[in-house]
JSON list of N, CA, C and O in Angstrom, two decimals:
[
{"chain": "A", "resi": 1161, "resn": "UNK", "atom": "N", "xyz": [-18.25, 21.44, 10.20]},
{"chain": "A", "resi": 1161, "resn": "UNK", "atom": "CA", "xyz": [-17.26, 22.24, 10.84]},
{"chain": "A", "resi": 1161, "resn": "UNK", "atom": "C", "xyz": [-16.20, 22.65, 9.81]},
{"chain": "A", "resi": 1161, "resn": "UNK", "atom": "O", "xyz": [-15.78, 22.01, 8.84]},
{"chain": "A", "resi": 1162, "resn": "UNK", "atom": "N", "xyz": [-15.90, 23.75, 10.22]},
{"chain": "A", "resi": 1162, "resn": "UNK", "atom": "CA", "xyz": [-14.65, 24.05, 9.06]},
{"chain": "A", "resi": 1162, "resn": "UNK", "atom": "C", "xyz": [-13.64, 23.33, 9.00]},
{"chain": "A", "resi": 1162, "resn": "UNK", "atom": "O", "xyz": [-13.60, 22.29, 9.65]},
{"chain": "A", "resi": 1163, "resn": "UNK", "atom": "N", "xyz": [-12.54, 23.76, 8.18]},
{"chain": "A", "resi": 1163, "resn": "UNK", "atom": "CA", "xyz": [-11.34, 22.93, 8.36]},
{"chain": "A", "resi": 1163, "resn": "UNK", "atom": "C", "xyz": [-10.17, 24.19, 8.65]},
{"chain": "A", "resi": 1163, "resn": "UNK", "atom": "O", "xyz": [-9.56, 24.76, 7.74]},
{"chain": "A", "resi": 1164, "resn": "UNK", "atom": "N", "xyz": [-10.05, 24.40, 9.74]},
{"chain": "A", "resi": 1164, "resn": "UNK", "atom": "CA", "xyz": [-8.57, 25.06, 10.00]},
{"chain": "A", "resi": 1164, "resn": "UNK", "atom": "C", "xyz": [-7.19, 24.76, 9.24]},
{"chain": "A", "resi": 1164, "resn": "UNK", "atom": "O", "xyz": [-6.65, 23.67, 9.04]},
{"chain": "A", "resi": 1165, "resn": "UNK", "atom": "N", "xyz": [-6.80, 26.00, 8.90]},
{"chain": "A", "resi": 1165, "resn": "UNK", "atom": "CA", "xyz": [-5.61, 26.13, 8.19]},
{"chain": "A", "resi": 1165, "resn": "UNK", "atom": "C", "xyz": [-4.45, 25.58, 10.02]},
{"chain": "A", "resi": 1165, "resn": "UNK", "atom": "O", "xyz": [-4.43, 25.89, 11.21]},
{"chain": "A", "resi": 1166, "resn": "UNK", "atom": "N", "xyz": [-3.70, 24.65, 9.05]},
{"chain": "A", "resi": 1166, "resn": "UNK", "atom": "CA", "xyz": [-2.39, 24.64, 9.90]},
{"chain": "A", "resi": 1166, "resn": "UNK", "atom": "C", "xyz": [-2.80, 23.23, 10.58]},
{"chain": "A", "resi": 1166, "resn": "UNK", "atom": "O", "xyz": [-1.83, 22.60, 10.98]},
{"chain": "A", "resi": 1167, "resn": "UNK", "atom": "N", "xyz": [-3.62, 22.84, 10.71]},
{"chain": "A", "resi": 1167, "resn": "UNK", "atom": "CA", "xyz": [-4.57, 21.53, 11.88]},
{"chain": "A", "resi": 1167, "resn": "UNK", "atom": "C", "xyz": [-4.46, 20.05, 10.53]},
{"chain": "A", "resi": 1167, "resn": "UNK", "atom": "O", "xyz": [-3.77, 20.04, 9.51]},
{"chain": "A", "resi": 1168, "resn": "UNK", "atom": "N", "xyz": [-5.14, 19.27, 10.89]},
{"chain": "A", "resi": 1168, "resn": "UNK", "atom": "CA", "xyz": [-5.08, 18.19, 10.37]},
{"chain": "A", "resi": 1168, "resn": "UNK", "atom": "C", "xyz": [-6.29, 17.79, 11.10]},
{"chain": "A", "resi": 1168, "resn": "UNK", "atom": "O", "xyz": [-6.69, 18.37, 12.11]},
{"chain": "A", "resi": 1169, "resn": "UNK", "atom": "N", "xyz": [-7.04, 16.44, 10.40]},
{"chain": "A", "resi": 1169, "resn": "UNK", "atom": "CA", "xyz": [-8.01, 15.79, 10.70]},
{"chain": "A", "resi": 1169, "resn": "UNK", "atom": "C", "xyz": [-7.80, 14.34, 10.73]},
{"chain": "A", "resi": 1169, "resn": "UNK", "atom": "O", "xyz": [-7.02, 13.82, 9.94]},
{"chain": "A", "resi": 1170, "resn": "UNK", "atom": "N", "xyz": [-8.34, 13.79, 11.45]},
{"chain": "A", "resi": 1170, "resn": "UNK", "atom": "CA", "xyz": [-7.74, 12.43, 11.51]},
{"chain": "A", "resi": 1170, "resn": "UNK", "atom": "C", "xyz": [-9.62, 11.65, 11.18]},
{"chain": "A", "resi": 1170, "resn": "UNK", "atom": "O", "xyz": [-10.47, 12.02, 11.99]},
{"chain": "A", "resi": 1171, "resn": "UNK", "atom": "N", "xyz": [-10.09, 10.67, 10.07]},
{"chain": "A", "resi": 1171, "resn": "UNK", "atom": "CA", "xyz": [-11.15, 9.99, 10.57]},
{"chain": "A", "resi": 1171, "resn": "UNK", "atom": "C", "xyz": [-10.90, 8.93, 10.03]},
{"chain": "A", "resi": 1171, "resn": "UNK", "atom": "O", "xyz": [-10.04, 8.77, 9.15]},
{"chain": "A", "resi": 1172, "resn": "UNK", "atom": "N", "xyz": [-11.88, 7.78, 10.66]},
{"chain": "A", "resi": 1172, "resn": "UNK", "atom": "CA", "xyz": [-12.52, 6.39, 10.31]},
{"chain": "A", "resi": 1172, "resn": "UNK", "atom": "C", "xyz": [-13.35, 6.58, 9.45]},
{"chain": "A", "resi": 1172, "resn": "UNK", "atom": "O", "xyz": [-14.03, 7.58, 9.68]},
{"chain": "A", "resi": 1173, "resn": "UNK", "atom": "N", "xyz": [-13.72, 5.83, 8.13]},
{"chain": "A", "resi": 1173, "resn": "UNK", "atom": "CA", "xyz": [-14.75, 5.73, 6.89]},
{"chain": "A", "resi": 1173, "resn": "UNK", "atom": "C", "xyz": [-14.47, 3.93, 6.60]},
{"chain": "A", "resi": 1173, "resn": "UNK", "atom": "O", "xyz": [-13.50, 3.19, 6.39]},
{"chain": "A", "resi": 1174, "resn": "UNK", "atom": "N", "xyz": [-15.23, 3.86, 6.68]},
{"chain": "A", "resi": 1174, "resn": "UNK", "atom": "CA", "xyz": [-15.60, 2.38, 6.87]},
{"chain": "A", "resi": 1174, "resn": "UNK", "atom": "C", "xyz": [-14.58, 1.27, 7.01]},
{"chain": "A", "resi": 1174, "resn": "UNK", "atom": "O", "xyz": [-14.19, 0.39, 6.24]},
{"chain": "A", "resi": 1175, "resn": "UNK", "atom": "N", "xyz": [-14.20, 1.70, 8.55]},
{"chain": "A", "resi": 1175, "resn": "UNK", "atom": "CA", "xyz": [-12.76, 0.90, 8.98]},
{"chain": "A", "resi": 1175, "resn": "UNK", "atom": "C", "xyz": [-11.57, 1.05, 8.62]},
{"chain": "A", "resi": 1175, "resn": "UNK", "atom": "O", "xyz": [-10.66, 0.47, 9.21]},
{"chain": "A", "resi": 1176, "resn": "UNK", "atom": "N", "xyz": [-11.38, 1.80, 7.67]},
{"chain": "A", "resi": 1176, "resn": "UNK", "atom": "CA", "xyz": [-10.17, 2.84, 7.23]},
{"chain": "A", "resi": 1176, "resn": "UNK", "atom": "C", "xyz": [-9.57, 3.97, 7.82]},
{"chain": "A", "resi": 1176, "resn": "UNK", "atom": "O", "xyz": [-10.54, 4.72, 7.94]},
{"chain": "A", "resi": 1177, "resn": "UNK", "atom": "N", "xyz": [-8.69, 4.52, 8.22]},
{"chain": "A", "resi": 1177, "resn": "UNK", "atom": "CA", "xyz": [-8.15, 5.58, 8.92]},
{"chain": "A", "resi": 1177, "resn": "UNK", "atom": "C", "xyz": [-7.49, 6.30, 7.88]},
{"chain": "A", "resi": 1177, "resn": "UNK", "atom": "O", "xyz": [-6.71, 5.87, 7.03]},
{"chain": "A", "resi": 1178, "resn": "UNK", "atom": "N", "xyz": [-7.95, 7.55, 8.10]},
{"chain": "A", "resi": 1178, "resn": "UNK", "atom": "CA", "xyz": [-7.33, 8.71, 6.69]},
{"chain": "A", "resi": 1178, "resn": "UNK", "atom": "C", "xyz": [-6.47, 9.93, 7.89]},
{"chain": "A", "resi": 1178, "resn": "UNK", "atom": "O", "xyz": [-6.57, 10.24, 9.08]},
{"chain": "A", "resi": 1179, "resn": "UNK", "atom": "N", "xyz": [-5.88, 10.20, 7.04]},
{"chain": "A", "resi": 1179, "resn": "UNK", "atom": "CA", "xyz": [-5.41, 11.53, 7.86]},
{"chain": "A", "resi": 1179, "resn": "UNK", "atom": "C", "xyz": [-5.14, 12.60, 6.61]},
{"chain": "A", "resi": 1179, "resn": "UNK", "atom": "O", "xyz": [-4.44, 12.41, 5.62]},
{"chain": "A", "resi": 1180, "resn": "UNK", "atom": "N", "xyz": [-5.94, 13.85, 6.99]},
{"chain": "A", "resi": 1180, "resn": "UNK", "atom": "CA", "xyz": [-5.49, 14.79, 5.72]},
{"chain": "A", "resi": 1180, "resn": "UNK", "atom": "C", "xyz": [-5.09, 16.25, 6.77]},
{"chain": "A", "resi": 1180, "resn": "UNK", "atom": "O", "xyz": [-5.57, 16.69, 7.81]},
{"chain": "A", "resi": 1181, "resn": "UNK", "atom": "N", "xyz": [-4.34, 16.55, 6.17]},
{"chain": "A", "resi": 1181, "resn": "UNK", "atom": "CA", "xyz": [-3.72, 17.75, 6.89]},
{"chain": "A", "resi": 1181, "resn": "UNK", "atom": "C", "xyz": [-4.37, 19.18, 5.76]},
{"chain": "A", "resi": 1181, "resn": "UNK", "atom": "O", "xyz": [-4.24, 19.24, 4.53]},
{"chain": "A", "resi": 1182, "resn": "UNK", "atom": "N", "xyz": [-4.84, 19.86, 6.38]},
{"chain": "A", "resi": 1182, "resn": "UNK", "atom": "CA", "xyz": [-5.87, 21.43, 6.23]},
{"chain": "A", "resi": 1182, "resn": "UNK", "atom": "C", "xyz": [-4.87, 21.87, 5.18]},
{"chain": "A", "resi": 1182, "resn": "UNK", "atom": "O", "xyz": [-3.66, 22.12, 5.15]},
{"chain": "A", "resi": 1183, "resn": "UNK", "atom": "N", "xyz": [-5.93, 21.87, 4.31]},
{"chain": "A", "resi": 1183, "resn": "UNK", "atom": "CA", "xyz": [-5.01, 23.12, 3.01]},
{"chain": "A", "resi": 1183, "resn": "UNK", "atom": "C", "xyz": [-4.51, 22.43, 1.85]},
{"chain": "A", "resi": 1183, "resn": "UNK", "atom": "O", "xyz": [-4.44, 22.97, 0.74]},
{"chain": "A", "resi": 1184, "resn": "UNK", "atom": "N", "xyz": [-4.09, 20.98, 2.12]},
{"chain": "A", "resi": 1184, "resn": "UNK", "atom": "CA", "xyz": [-3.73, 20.33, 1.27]},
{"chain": "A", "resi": 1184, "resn": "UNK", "atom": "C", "xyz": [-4.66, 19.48, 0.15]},
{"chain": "A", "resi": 1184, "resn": "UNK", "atom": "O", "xyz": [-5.84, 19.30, 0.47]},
{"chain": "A", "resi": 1185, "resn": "UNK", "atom": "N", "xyz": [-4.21, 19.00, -1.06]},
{"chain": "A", "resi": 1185, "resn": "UNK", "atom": "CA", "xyz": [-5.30, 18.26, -2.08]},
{"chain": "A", "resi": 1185, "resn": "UNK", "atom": "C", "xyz": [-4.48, 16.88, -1.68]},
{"chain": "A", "resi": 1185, "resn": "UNK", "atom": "O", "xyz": [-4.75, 16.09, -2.59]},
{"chain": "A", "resi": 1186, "resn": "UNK", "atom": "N", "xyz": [-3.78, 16.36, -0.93]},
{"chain": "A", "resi": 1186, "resn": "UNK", "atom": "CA", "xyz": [-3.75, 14.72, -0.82]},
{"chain": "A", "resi": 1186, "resn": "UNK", "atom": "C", "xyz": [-3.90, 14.49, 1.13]},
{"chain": "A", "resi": 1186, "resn": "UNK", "atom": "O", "xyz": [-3.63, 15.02, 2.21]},
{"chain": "A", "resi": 1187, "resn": "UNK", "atom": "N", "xyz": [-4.67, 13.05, 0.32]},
{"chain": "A", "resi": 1187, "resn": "UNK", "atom": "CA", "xyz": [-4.63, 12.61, 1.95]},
{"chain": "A", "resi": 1187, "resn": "UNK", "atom": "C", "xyz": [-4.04, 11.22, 2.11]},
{"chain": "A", "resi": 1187, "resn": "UNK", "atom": "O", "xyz": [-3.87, 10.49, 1.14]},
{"chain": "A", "resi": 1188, "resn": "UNK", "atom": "N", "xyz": [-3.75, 10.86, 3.36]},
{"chain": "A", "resi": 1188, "resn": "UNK", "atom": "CA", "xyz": [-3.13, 9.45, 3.50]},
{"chain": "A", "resi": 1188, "resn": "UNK", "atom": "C", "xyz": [-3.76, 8.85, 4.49]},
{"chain": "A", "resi": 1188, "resn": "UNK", "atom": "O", "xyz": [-4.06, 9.31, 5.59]},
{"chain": "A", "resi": 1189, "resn": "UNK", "atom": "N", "xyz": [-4.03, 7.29, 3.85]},
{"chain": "A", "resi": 1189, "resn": "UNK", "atom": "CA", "xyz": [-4.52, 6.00, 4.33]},
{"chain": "A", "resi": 1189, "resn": "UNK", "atom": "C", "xyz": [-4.17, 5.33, 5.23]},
{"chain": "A", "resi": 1189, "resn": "UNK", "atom": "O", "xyz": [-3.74, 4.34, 4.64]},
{"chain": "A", "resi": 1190, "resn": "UNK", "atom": "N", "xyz": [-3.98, 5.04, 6.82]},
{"chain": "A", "resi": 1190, "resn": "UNK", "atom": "CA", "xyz": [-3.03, 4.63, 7.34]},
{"chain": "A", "resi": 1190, "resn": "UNK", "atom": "C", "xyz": [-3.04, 3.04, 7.31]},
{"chain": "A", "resi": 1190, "resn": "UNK", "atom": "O", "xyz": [-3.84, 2.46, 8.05]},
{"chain": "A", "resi": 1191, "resn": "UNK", "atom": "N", "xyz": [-2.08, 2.20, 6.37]},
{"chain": "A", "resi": 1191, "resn": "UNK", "atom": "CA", "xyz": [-1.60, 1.16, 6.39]},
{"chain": "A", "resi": 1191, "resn": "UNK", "atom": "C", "xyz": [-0.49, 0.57, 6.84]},
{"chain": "A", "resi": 1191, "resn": "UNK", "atom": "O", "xyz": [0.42, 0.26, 6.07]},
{"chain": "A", "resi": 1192, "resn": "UNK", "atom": "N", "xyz": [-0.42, 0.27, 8.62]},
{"chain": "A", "resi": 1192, "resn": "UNK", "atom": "CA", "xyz": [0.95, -0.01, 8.80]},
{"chain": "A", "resi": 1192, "resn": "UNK", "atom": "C", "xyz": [1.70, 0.54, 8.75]},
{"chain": "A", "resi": 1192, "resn": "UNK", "atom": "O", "xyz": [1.59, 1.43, 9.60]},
{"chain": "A", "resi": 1193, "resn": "UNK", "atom": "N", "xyz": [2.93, 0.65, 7.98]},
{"chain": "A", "resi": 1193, "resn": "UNK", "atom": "CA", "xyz": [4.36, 1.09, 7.88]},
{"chain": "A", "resi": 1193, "resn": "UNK", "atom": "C", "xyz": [4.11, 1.65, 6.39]},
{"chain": "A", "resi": 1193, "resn": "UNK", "atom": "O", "xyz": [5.00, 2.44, 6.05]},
{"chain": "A", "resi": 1194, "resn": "UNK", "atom": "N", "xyz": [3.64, 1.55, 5.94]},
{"chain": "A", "resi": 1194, "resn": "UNK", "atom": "CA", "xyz": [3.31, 1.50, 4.04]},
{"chain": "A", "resi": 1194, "resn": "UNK", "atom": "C", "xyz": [2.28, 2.79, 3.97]},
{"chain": "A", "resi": 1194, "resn": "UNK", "atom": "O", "xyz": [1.48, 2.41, 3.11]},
{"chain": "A", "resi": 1195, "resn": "UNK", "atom": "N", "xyz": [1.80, 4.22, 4.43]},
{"chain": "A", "resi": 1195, "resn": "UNK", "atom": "CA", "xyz": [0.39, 4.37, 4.18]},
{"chain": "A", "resi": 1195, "resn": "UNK", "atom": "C", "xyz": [0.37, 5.23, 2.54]},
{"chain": "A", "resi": 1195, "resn": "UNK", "atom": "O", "xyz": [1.20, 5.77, 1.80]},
{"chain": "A", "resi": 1196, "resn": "UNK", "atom": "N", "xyz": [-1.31, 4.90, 2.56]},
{"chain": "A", "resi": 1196, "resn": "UNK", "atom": "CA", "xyz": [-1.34, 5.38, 0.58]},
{"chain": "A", "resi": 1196, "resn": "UNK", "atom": "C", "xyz": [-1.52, 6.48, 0.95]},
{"chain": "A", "resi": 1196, "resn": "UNK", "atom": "O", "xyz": [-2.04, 6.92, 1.98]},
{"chain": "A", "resi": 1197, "resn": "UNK", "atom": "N", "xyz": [-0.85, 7.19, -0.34]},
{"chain": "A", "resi": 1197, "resn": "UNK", "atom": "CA", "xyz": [-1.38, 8.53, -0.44]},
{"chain": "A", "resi": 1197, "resn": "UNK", "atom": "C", "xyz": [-2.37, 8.82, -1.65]},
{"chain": "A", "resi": 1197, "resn": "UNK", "atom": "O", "xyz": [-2.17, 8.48, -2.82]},
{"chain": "A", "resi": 1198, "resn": "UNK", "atom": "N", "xyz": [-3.47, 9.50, -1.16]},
{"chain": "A", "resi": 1198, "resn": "UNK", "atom": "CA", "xyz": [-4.78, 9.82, -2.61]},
{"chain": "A", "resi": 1198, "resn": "UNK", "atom": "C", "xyz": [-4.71, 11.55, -2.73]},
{"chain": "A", "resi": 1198, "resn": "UNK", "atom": "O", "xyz": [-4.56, 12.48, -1.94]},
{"chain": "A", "resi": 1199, "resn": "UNK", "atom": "N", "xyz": [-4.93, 11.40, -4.24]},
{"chain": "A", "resi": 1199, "resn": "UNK", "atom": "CA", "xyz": [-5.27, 12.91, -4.58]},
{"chain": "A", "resi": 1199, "resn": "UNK", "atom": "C", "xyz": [-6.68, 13.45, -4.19]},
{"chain": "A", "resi": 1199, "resn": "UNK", "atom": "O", "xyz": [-7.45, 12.62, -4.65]},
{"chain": "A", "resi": 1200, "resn": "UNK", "atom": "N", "xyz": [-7.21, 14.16, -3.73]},
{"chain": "A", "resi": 1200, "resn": "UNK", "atom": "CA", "xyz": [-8.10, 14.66, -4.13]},
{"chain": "A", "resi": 1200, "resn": "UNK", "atom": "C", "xyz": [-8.76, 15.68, -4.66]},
{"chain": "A", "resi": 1200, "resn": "UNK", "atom": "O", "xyz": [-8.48, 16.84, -4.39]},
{"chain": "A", "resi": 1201, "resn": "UNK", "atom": "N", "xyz": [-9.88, 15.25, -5.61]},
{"chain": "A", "resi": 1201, "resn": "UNK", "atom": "CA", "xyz": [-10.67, 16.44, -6.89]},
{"chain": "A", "resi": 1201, "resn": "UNK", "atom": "C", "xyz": [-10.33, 17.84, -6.17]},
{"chain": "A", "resi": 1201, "resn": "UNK", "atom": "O", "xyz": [-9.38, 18.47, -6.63]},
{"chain": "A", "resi": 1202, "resn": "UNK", "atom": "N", "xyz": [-10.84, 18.23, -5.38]},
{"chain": "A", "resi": 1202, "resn": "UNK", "atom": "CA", "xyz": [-10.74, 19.51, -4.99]},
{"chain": "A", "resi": 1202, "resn": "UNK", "atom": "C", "xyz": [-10.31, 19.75, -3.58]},
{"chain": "A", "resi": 1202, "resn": "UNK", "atom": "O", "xyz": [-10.24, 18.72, -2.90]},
{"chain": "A", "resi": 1203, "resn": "UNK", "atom": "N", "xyz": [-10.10, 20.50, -3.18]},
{"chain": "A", "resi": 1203, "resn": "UNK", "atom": "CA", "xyz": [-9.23, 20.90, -1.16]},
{"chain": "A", "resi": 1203, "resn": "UNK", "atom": "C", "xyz": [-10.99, 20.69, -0.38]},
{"chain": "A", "resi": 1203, "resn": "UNK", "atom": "O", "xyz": [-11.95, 21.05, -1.06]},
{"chain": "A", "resi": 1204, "resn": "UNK", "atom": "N", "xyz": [-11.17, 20.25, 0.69]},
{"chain": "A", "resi": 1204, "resn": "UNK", "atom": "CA", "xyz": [-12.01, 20.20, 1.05]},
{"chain": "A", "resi": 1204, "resn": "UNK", "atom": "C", "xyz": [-12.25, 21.48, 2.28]},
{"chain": "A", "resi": 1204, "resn": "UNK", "atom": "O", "xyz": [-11.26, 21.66, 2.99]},
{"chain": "A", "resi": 1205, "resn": "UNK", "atom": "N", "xyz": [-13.40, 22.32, 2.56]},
{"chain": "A", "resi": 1205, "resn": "UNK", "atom": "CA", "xyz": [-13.26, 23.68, 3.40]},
{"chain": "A", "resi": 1205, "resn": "UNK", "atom": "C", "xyz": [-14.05, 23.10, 4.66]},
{"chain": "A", "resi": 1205, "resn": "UNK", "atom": "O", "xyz": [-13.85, 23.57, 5.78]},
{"chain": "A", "resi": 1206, "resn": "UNK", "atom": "N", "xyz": [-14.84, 22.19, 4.45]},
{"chain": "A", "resi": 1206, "resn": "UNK", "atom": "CA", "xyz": [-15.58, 21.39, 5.75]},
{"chain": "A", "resi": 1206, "resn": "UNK", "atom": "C", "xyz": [-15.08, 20.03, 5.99]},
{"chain": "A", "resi": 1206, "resn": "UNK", "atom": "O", "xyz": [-14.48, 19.40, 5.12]},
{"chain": "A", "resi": 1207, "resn": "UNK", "atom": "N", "xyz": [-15.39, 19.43, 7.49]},
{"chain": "A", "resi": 1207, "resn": "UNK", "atom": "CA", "xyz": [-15.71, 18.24, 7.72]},
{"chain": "A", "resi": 1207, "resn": "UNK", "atom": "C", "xyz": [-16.12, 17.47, 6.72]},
{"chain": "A", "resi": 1207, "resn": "UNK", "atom": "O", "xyz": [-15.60, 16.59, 6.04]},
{"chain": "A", "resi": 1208, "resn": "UNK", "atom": "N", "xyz": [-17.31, 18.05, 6.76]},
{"chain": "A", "resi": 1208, "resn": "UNK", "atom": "CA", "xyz": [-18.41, 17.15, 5.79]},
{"chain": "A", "resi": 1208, "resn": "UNK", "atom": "C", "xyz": [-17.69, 16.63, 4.60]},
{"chain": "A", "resi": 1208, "resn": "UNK", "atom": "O", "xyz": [-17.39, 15.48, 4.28]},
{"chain": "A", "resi": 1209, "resn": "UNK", "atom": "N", "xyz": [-17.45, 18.10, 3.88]},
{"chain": "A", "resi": 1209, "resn": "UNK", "atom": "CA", "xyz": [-16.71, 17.56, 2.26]},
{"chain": "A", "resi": 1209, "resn": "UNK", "atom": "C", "xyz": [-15.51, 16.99, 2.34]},
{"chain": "A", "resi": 1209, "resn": "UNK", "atom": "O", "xyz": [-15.08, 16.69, 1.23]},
{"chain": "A", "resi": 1210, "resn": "UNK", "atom": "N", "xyz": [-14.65, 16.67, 3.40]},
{"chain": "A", "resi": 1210, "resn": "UNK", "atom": "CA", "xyz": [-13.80, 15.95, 3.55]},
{"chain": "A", "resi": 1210, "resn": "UNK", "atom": "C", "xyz": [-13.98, 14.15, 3.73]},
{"chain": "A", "resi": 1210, "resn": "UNK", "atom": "O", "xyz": [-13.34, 13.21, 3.26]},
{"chain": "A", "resi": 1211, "resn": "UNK", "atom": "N", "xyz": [-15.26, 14.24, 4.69]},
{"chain": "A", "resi": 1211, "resn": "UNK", "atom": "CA", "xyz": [-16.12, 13.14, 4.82]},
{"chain": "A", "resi": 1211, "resn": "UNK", "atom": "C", "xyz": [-16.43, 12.35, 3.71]},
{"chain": "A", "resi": 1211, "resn": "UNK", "atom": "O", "xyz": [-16.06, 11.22, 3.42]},
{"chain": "A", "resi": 1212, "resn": "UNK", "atom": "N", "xyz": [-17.49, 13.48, 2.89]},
{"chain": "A", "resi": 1212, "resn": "UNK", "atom": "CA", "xyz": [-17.64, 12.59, 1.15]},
{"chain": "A", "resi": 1212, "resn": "UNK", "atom": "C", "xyz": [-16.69, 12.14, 0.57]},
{"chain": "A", "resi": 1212, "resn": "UNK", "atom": "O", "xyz": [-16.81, 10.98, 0.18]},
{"chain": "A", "resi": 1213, "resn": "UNK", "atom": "N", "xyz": [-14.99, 13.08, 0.20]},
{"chain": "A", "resi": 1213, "resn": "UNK", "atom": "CA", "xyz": [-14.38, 12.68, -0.40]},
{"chain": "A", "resi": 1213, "resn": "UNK", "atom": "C", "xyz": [-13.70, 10.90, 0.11]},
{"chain": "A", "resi": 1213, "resn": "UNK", "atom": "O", "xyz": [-13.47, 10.09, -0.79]},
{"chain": "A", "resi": 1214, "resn": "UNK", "atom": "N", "xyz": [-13.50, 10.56, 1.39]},
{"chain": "A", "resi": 1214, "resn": "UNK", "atom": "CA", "xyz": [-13.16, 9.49, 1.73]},
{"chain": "A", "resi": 1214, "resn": "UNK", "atom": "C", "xyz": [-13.70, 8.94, 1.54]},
{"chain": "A", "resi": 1214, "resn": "UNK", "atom": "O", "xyz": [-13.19, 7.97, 0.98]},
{"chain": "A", "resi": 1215, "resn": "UNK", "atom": "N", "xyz": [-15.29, 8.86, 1.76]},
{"chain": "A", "resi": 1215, "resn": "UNK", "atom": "CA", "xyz": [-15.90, 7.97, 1.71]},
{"chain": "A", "resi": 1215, "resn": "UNK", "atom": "C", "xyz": [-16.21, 7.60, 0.11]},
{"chain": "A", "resi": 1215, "resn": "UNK", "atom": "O", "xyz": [-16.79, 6.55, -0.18]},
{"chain": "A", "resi": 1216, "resn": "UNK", "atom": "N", "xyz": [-15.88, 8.30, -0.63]},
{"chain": "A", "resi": 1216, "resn": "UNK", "atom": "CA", "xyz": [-15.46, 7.89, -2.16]},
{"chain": "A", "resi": 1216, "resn": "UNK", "atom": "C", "xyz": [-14.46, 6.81, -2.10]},
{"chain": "A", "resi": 1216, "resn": "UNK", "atom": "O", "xyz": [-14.54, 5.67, -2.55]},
{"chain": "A", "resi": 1217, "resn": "UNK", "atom": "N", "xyz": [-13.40, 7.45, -1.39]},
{"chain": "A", "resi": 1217, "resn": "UNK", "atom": "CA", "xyz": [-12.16, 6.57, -1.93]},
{"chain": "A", "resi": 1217, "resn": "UNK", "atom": "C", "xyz": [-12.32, 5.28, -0.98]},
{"chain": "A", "resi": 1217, "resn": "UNK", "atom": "O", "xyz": [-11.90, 4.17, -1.28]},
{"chain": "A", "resi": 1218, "resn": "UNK", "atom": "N", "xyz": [-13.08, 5.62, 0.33]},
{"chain": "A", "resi": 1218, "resn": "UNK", "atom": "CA", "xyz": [-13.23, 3.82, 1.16]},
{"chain": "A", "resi": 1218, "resn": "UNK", "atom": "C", "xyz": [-13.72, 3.24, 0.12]},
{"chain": "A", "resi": 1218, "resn": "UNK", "atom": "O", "xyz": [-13.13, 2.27, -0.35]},
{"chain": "A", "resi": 1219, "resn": "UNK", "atom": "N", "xyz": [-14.84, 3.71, -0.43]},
{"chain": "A", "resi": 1219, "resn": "UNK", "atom": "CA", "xyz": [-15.69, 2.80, -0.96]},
{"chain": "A", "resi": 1219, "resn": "UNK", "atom": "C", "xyz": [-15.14, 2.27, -2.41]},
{"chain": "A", "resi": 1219, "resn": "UNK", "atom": "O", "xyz": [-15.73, 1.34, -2.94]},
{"chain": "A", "resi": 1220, "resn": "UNK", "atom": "N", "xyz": [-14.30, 2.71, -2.87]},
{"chain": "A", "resi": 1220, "resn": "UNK", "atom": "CA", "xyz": [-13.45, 2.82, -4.18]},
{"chain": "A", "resi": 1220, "resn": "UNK", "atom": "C", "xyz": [-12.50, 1.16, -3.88]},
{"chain": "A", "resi": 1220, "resn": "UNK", "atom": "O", "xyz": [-12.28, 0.25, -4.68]},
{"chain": "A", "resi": 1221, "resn": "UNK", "atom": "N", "xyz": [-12.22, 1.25, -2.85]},
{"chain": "A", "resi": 1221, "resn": "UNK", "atom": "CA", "xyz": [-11.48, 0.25, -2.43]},
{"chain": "A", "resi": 1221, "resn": "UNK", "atom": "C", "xyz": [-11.84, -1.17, -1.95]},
{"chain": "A", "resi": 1221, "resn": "UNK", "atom": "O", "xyz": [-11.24, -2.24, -2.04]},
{"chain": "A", "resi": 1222, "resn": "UNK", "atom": "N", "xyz": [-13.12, -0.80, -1.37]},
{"chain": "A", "resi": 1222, "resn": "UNK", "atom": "CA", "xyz": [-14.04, -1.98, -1.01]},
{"chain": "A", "resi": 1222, "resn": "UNK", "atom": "C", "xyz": [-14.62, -2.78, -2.39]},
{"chain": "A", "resi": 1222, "resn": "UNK", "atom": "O", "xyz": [-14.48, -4.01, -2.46]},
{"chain": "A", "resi": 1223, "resn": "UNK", "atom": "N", "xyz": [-15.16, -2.16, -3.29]},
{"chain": "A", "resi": 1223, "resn": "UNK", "atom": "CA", "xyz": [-15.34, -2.41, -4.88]},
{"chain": "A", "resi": 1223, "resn": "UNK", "atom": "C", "xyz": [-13.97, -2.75, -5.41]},
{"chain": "A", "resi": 1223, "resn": "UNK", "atom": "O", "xyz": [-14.05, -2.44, -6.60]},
{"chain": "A", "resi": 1224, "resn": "UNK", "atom": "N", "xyz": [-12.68, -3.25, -5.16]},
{"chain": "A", "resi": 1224, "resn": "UNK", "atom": "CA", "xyz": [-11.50, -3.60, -5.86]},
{"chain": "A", "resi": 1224, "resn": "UNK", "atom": "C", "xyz": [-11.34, -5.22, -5.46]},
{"chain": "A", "resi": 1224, "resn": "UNK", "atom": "O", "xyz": [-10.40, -5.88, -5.90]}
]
């Protein structure tokens, strides 16, 4: 699915909650009161490639 300008996406990647808002190159991790913010390589135009990119950074984190 695309990603609408102006909208935001909210998903789960392996028990993690991300939220990236459309248009932007960072997304945030929701931790509590504290959440991270990550860059990412490129703006994502789908679901999907929004999908991969988290699931980079879940998995980035699970490996720490």
């Amino acid at each position: 699915m695309e990603l609408l300008p102006d909208c935001y996406t909210d998903l789960c990647i392996n028990g993690k909650w991300f939220h990236y808002a459309h248009g932007e190159t960072a997304v945030f991790m929701l931790n509590g009161s504290s959440p991270l913010l990550f860059e990412l390589d490129t703006m994502p135009t789908t679901e999907g490639e929004l999908e991969m990119h988290l699931t980079c950074i879940s998995e980035s984190l699970v490996n720490k």
